[in-house]
mmCIF file of C-alpha atoms in Angstrom:
data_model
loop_
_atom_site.group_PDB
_atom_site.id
_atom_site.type_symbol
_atom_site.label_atom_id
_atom_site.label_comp_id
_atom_site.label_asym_id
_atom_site.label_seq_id
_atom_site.Cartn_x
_atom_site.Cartn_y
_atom_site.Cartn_z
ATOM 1 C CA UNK B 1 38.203 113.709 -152.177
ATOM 2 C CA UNK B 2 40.372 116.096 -154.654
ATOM 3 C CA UNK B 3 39.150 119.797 -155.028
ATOM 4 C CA UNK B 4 40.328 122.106 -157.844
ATOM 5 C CA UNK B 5 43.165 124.506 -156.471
ATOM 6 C CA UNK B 6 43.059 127.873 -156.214
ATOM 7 C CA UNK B 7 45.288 130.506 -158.513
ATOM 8 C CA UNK B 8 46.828 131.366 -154.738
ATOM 9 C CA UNK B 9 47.021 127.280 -154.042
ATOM 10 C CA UNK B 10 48.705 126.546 -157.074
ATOM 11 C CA UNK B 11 51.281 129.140 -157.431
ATOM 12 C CA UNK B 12 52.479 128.549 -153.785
ATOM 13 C CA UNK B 13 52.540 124.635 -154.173
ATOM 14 C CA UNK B 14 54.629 125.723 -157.659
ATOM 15 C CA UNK B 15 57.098 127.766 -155.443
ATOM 16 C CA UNK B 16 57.293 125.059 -152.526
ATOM 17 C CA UNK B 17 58.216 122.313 -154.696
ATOM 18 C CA UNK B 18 60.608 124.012 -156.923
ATOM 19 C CA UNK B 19 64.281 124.045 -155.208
ATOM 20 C CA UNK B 20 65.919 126.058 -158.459
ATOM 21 C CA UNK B 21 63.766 128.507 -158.321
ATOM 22 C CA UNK B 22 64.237 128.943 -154.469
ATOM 23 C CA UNK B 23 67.904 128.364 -155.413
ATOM 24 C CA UNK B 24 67.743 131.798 -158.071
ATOM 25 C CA UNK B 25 65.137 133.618 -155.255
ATOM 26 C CA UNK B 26 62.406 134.172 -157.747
ATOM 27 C CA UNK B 27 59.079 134.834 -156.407
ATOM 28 C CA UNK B 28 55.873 135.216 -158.096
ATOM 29 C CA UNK B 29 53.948 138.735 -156.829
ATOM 30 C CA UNK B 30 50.844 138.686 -158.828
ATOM 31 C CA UNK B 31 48.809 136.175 -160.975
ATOM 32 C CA UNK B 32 45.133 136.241 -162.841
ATOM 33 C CA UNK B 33 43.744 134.610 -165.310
ATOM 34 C CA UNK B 34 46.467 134.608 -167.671
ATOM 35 C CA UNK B 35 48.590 137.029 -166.471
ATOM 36 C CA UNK B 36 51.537 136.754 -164.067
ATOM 37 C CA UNK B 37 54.689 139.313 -162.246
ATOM 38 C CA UNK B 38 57.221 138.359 -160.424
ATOM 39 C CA UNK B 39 60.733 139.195 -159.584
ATOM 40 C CA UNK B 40 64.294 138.209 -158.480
ATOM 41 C CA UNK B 41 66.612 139.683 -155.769
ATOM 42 C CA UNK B 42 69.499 140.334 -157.674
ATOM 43 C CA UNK B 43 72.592 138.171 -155.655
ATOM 44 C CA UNK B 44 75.944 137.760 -156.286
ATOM 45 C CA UNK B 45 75.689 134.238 -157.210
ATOM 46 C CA UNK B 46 73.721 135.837 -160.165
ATOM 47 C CA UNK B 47 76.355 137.844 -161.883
ATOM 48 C CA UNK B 48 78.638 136.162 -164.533
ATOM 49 C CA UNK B 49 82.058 137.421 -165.465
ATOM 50 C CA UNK B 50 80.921 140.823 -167.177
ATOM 51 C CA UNK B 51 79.495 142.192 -163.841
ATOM 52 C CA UNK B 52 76.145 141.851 -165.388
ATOM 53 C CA UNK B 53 73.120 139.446 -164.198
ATOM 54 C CA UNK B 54 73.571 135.998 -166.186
ATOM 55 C CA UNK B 55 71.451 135.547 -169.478
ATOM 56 C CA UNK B 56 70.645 132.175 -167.695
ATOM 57 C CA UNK B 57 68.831 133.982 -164.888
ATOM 58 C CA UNK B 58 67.223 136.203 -166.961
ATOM 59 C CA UNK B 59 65.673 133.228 -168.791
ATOM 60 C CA UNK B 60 64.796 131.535 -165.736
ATOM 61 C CA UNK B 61 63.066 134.082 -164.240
ATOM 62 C CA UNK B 62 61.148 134.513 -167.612
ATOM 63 C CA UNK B 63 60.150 130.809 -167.583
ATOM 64 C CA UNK B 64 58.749 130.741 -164.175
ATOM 65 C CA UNK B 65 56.624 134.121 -164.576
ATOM 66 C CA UNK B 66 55.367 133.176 -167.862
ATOM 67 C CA UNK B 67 54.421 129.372 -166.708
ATOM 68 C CA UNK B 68 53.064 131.216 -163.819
ATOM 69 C CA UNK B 69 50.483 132.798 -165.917
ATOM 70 C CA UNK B 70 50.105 129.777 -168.120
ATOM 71 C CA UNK B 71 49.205 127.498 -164.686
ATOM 72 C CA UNK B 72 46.708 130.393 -163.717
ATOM 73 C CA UNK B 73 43.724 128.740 -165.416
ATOM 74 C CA UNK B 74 43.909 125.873 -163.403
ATOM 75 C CA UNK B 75 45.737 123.145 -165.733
ATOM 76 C CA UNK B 76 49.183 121.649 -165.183
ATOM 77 C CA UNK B 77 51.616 122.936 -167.821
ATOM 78 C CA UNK B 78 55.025 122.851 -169.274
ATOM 79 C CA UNK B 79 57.511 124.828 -171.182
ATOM 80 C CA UNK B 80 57.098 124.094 -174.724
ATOM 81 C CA UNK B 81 59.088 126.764 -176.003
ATOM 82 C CA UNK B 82 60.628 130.283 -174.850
ATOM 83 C CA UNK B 83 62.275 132.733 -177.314
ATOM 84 C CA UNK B 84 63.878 135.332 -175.013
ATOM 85 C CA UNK B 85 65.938 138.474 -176.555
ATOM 86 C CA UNK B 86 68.361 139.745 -174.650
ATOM 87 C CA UNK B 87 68.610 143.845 -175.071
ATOM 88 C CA UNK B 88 70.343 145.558 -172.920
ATOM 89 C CA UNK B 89 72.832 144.130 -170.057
ATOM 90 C CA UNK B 90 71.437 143.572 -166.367
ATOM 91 C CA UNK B 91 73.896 146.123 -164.534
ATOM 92 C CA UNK B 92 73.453 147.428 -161.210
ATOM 93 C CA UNK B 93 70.258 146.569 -160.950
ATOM 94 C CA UNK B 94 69.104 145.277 -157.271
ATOM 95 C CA UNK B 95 66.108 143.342 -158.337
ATOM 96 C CA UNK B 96 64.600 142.272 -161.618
ATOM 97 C CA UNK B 97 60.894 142.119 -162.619
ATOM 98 C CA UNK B 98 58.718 139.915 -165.156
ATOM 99 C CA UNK B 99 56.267 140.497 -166.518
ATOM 100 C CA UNK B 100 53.936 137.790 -168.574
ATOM 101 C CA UNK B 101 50.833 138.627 -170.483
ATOM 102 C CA UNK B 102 48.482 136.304 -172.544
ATOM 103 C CA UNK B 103 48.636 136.116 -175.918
ATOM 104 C CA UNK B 104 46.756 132.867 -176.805
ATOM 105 C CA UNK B 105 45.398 130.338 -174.520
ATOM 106 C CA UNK B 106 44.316 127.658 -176.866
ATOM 107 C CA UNK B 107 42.948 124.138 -176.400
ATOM 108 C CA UNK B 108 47.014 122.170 -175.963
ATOM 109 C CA UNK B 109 49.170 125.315 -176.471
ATOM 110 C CA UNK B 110 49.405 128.509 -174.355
ATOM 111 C CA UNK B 111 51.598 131.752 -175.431
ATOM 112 C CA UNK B 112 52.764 134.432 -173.661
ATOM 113 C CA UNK B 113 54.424 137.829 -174.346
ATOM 114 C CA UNK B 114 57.210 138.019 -171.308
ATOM 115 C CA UNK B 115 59.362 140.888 -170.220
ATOM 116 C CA UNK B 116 62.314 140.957 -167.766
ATOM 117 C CA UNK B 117 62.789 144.700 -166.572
ATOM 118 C CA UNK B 118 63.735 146.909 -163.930
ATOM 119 C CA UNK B 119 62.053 148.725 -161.968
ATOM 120 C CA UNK B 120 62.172 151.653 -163.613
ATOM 121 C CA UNK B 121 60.924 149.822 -166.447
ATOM 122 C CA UNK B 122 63.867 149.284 -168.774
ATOM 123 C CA UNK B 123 63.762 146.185 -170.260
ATOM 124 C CA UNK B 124 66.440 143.529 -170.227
ATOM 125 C CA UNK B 125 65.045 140.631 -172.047
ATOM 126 C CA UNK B 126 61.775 139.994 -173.843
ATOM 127 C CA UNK B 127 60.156 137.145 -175.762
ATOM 128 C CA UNK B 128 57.586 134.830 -176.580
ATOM 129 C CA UNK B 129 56.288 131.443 -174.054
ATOM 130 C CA UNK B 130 54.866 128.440 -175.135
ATOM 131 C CA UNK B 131 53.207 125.923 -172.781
ATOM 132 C CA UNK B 132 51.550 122.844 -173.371
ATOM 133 C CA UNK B 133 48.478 121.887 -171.529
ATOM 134 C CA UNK B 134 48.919 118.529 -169.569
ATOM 135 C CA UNK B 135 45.005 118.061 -169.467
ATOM 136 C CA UNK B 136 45.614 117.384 -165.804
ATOM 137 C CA UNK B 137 43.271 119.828 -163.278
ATOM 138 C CA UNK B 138 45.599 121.410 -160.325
ATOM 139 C CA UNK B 139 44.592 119.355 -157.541
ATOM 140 C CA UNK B 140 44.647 119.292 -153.744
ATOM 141 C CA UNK B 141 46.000 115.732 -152.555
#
């Protein structure tokens, strides 16, 4: 028989079974009920020809966090839609932080206001997270 998973269950079955986000080294640090933070060890494989972290890892990481938070209720979801603004370049920066807070959890849709930073707090990218709601329960096989 199936049980409901924990917030702990779910994020590290989300982790284990996602190779590209192993691949990019982003971890998630922190979730509650919709909220989520996680970061990304800043590797040279990251970088694109400016010297500065590539707009695609920024967005990545982004994702992740903020589908993170939206998973944190204990439904199956999936990216809808992300608007991320990139303002200000990723430069020697060692790691990078998200951020994802709640803005809406709603009956199909989820939003979320995500930031990309460092640790300092200067932010790289920010935006705005949809998710849709699979109607499928996080369960243990």
């Amino acid at each position: 028989m199936s049980k409901d998973m924990t917030i702990d269950e779910i994020q590290e079955y989300r982790y284990r079974n996602n190779p590209f986000a192993k691949l990019l080294g982003i971890r998630t640090t922190e979730v509650r009920e919709g909220y989520a933070k996680g970061e990304m060890k800043v590797e040279e494989h990251h970088y694109n020809a400016l010297r500065s972290v590539h707009g695609g890892c920024l967005y990545t990481l982004a994702d992740m966090i903020g589908g993170g938070a939206s998973s944190s209720r204990g439904y199956r979801m999936t990216t809808l839609s992300g608007d991320l603004h990139f303002l200000s370049p990723a430069l020697n920066v060692d790691i990078l932080y998200c951020e994802a807070k709640e803005i809406k959890y709603g009956k199909n849709i989820a939003v979320y206001d995500v930031a990309v930073l460092s640790e300092e707090g200067k932010i790289f990218a920010k935006g705005t997270f949809s998710y849709y709601n699979l109607g499928k329960k996080w369960q243990s096989e």
